C-alpha cells in the first residue's frame, strides 16, 4: 500500500519543487520510474527516441526530479544539487576531456545517490516541517 500511496503522492506533486519528501516517498517513486524507463526502452527496441517514449520519460522524469528536490530538502540541502550530474553530462563532448567529465559525472551521481539515502531530519528546517510517514 505504501508503494501505491507514494506514487500517487509524487504524481500529485508533479511540478512541486517545494517542501519535503520522506525516503519512502522518494525511493518508491524512483523504483517505479526506473522500471518504467526499462520497459519503455525495451518496447522501442533499445533506442528511447520515439516521440511517445520521450514524452512518457520526460513527464515522469519531471516528477522524479521534483521528488528528488523535495527529498534533498528533507536533509536540508538544495534541490539544485541534482543539476550537477546533468551539467557535467553536457561537457562530456569536449575533445580530450571525455574521460574526466564521465568520471566526474559518475562521482556526482554517487554522491547524489548517497544524499537521497541520507536519513530525514526530525525537526523543521528552512524547507518546512518534517513530512509524515506514508
mmCIF file of C-alpha atoms in Angstrom:
data_model
loop_
_atom_site.group_PDB
_atom_site.id
_atom_site.type_symbol
_atom_site.label_atom_id
_atom_site.label_comp_id
_atom_site.label_asym_id
_atom_site.label_seq_id
_atom_site.Cartn_x
_atom_site.Cartn_y
_atom_site.Cartn_z
ATOM 1 C CA UNK A 1 0.000 0.000 0.000
ATOM 2 C CA UNK A 2 2.850 2.406 0.758
ATOM 3 C CA UNK A 3 4.137 1.843 -2.759
ATOM 4 C CA UNK A 4 0.896 2.965 -4.403
ATOM 5 C CA UNK A 5 0.434 5.874 -1.975
ATOM 6 C CA UNK A 6 3.974 7.059 -2.678
ATOM 7 C CA UNK A 7 3.478 7.009 -6.437
ATOM 8 C CA UNK A 8 0.169 8.845 -6.168
ATOM 9 C CA UNK A 9 1.725 11.481 -3.915
ATOM 10 C CA UNK A 10 4.678 12.055 -6.271
ATOM 11 C CA UNK A 11 2.442 12.333 -9.322
ATOM 12 C CA UNK A 12 0.081 14.622 -7.424
ATOM 13 C CA UNK A 13 3.073 16.863 -6.609
ATOM 14 C CA UNK A 14 4.262 16.587 -10.216
ATOM 15 C CA UNK A 15 5.605 20.132 -10.505
ATOM 16 C CA UNK A 16 6.054 20.894 -6.801
ATOM 17 C CA UNK A 17 9.725 21.532 -6.073
ATOM 18 C CA UNK A 18 8.994 22.934 -2.595
ATOM 19 C CA UNK A 19 8.577 21.166 0.697
ATOM 20 C CA UNK A 20 9.995 17.886 1.852
ATOM 21 C CA UNK A 21 9.688 14.207 0.886
ATOM 22 C CA UNK A 22 10.475 11.193 3.029
ATOM 23 C CA UNK A 23 12.877 8.468 1.960
ATOM 24 C CA UNK A 24 9.980 6.066 1.383
ATOM 25 C CA UNK A 25 8.140 8.507 -0.818
ATOM 26 C CA UNK A 26 11.182 9.186 -2.975
ATOM 27 C CA UNK A 27 12.539 5.641 -3.277
ATOM 28 C CA UNK A 28 9.211 4.003 -4.094
ATOM 29 C CA UNK A 29 8.662 6.507 -6.870
ATOM 30 C CA UNK A 30 12.277 6.155 -8.057
ATOM 31 C CA UNK A 31 11.759 2.396 -8.336
ATOM 32 C CA UNK A 32 8.640 2.954 -10.439
ATOM 33 C CA UNK A 33 10.424 5.467 -12.664
ATOM 34 C CA UNK A 34 13.388 3.172 -13.314
ATOM 35 C CA UNK A 35 11.108 0.218 -14.092
ATOM 36 C CA UNK A 36 9.117 2.431 -16.477
ATOM 37 C CA UNK A 37 12.358 3.590 -18.110
ATOM 38 C CA UNK A 38 13.488 -0.009 -18.690
ATOM 39 C CA UNK A 39 10.086 -1.057 -20.068
ATOM 40 C CA UNK A 40 9.859 1.927 -22.440
ATOM 41 C CA UNK A 41 13.437 1.334 -23.603
ATOM 42 C CA UNK A 42 12.720 -2.326 -24.413
ATOM 43 C CA UNK A 43 9.438 -1.514 -26.149
ATOM 44 C CA UNK A 44 11.124 0.870 -28.585
ATOM 45 C CA UNK A 45 13.985 -1.540 -29.264
ATOM 46 C CA UNK A 46 16.749 -0.119 -27.096
ATOM 47 C CA UNK A 47 16.513 3.371 -28.589
ATOM 48 C CA UNK A 48 14.245 5.574 -26.457
ATOM 49 C CA UNK A 49 13.985 8.280 -29.106
ATOM 50 C CA UNK A 50 10.473 7.916 -30.426
ATOM 51 C CA UNK A 51 8.175 10.842 -29.681
ATOM 52 C CA UNK A 52 5.893 8.742 -27.478
ATOM 53 C CA UNK A 53 8.708 7.300 -25.376
ATOM 54 C CA UNK A 54 10.372 10.690 -24.945
ATOM 55 C CA UNK A 55 7.044 12.196 -23.883
ATOM 56 C CA UNK A 56 6.472 9.484 -21.275
ATOM 57 C CA UNK A 57 10.008 9.666 -19.885
ATOM 58 C CA UNK A 58 10.015 13.472 -19.705
ATOM 59 C CA UNK A 59 6.628 13.544 -17.968
ATOM 60 C CA UNK A 60 7.609 11.008 -15.318
ATOM 61 C CA UNK A 61 11.165 12.416 -15.199
ATOM 62 C CA UNK A 62 9.868 15.816 -14.108
ATOM 63 C CA UNK A 63 8.008 14.121 -11.259
ATOM 64 C CA UNK A 64 11.223 12.220 -10.401
ATOM 65 C CA UNK A 65 13.305 15.394 -10.203
ATOM 66 C CA UNK A 66 10.639 17.226 -8.199
ATOM 67 C CA UNK A 67 10.529 14.315 -5.731
ATOM 68 C CA UNK A 68 14.339 14.383 -5.669
ATOM 69 C CA UNK A 69 14.352 18.098 -4.872
ATOM 70 C CA UNK A 70 11.892 17.544 -2.035
ATOM 71 C CA UNK A 71 13.999 14.616 -0.826
ATOM 72 C CA UNK A 72 17.119 16.808 -0.725
ATOM 73 C CA UNK A 73 15.111 19.464 1.119
ATOM 74 C CA UNK A 74 14.316 16.817 3.726
ATOM 75 C CA UNK A 75 18.031 16.599 4.566
ATOM 76 C CA UNK A 76 18.326 20.414 4.471
ATOM 77 C CA UNK A 77 20.077 20.595 1.091
ATOM 78 C CA UNK A 78 19.145 22.487 -2.044
ATOM 79 C CA UNK A 79 17.321 20.591 -4.776
ATOM 80 C CA UNK A 80 19.647 22.272 -7.277
ATOM 81 C CA UNK A 81 22.329 19.696 -6.416
ATOM 82 C CA UNK A 82 20.535 17.448 -8.913
ATOM 83 C CA UNK A 83 21.720 19.701 -11.746
ATOM 84 C CA UNK A 84 25.435 18.939 -11.271
ATOM 85 C CA UNK A 85 25.405 15.491 -12.982
ATOM 86 C CA UNK A 86 23.207 16.893 -15.766
ATOM 87 C CA UNK A 87 25.571 19.812 -16.374
ATOM 88 C CA UNK A 88 28.639 17.561 -16.307
ATOM 89 C CA UNK A 89 26.960 15.353 -18.913
ATOM 90 C CA UNK A 90 26.907 18.267 -21.380
ATOM 91 C CA UNK A 91 30.673 18.705 -21.078
ATOM 92 C CA UNK A 92 31.426 15.070 -21.979
ATOM 93 C CA UNK A 93 31.737 16.065 -25.640
ATOM 94 C CA UNK A 94 34.803 18.250 -25.084
ATOM 95 C CA UNK A 95 37.565 16.630 -27.086
ATOM 96 C CA UNK A 96 40.353 15.348 -24.865
ATOM 97 C CA UNK A 97 38.309 15.677 -21.659
ATOM 98 C CA UNK A 98 35.682 12.969 -22.200
ATOM 99 C CA UNK A 99 37.008 10.570 -19.568
ATOM 100 C CA UNK A 100 37.424 13.231 -16.901
ATOM 101 C CA UNK A 101 33.873 14.507 -17.272
ATOM 102 C CA UNK A 102 32.439 10.984 -17.361
ATOM 103 C CA UNK A 103 34.247 10.170 -14.101
ATOM 104 C CA UNK A 104 33.179 13.490 -12.532
ATOM 105 C CA UNK A 105 29.566 12.886 -13.592
ATOM 106 C CA UNK A 106 29.574 9.362 -12.171
ATOM 107 C CA UNK A 107 31.083 10.614 -8.914
ATOM 108 C CA UNK A 108 28.400 13.321 -8.709
ATOM 109 C CA UNK A 109 25.705 10.664 -9.272
ATOM 110 C CA UNK A 110 27.134 8.502 -6.456
ATOM 111 C CA UNK A 111 27.188 11.483 -4.077
ATOM 112 C CA UNK A 112 23.619 12.352 -5.062
ATOM 113 C CA UNK A 113 22.563 8.723 -4.540
ATOM 114 C CA UNK A 114 24.050 8.820 -1.023
ATOM 115 C CA UNK A 115 22.267 12.112 -0.324
ATOM 116 C CA UNK A 116 18.929 10.602 -1.388
ATOM 117 C CA UNK A 117 19.505 7.762 1.080
ATOM 118 C CA UNK A 118 20.515 10.035 3.963
ATOM 119 C CA UNK A 119 18.138 9.921 6.976
ATOM 120 C CA UNK A 120 15.497 12.629 7.273
ATOM 121 C CA UNK A 121 15.858 15.451 9.746
ATOM 122 C CA UNK A 122 13.358 15.000 12.559
ATOM 123 C CA UNK A 123 12.875 18.715 13.079
ATOM 124 C CA UNK A 124 11.695 21.625 10.923
ATOM 125 C CA UNK A 125 14.312 23.129 8.627
ATOM 126 C CA UNK A 126 14.321 26.028 6.180
ATOM 127 C CA UNK A 127 12.277 23.943 3.702
ATOM 128 C CA UNK A 128 9.393 23.199 6.059
ATOM 129 C CA UNK A 129 8.126 20.792 8.680
ATOM 130 C CA UNK A 130 9.029 17.107 8.732
ATOM 131 C CA UNK A 131 6.839 15.093 6.386
ATOM 132 C CA UNK A 132 4.568 12.439 7.738
ATOM 133 C CA UNK A 133 5.146 8.785 7.047
ATOM 134 C CA UNK A 134 3.194 7.196 4.205
#
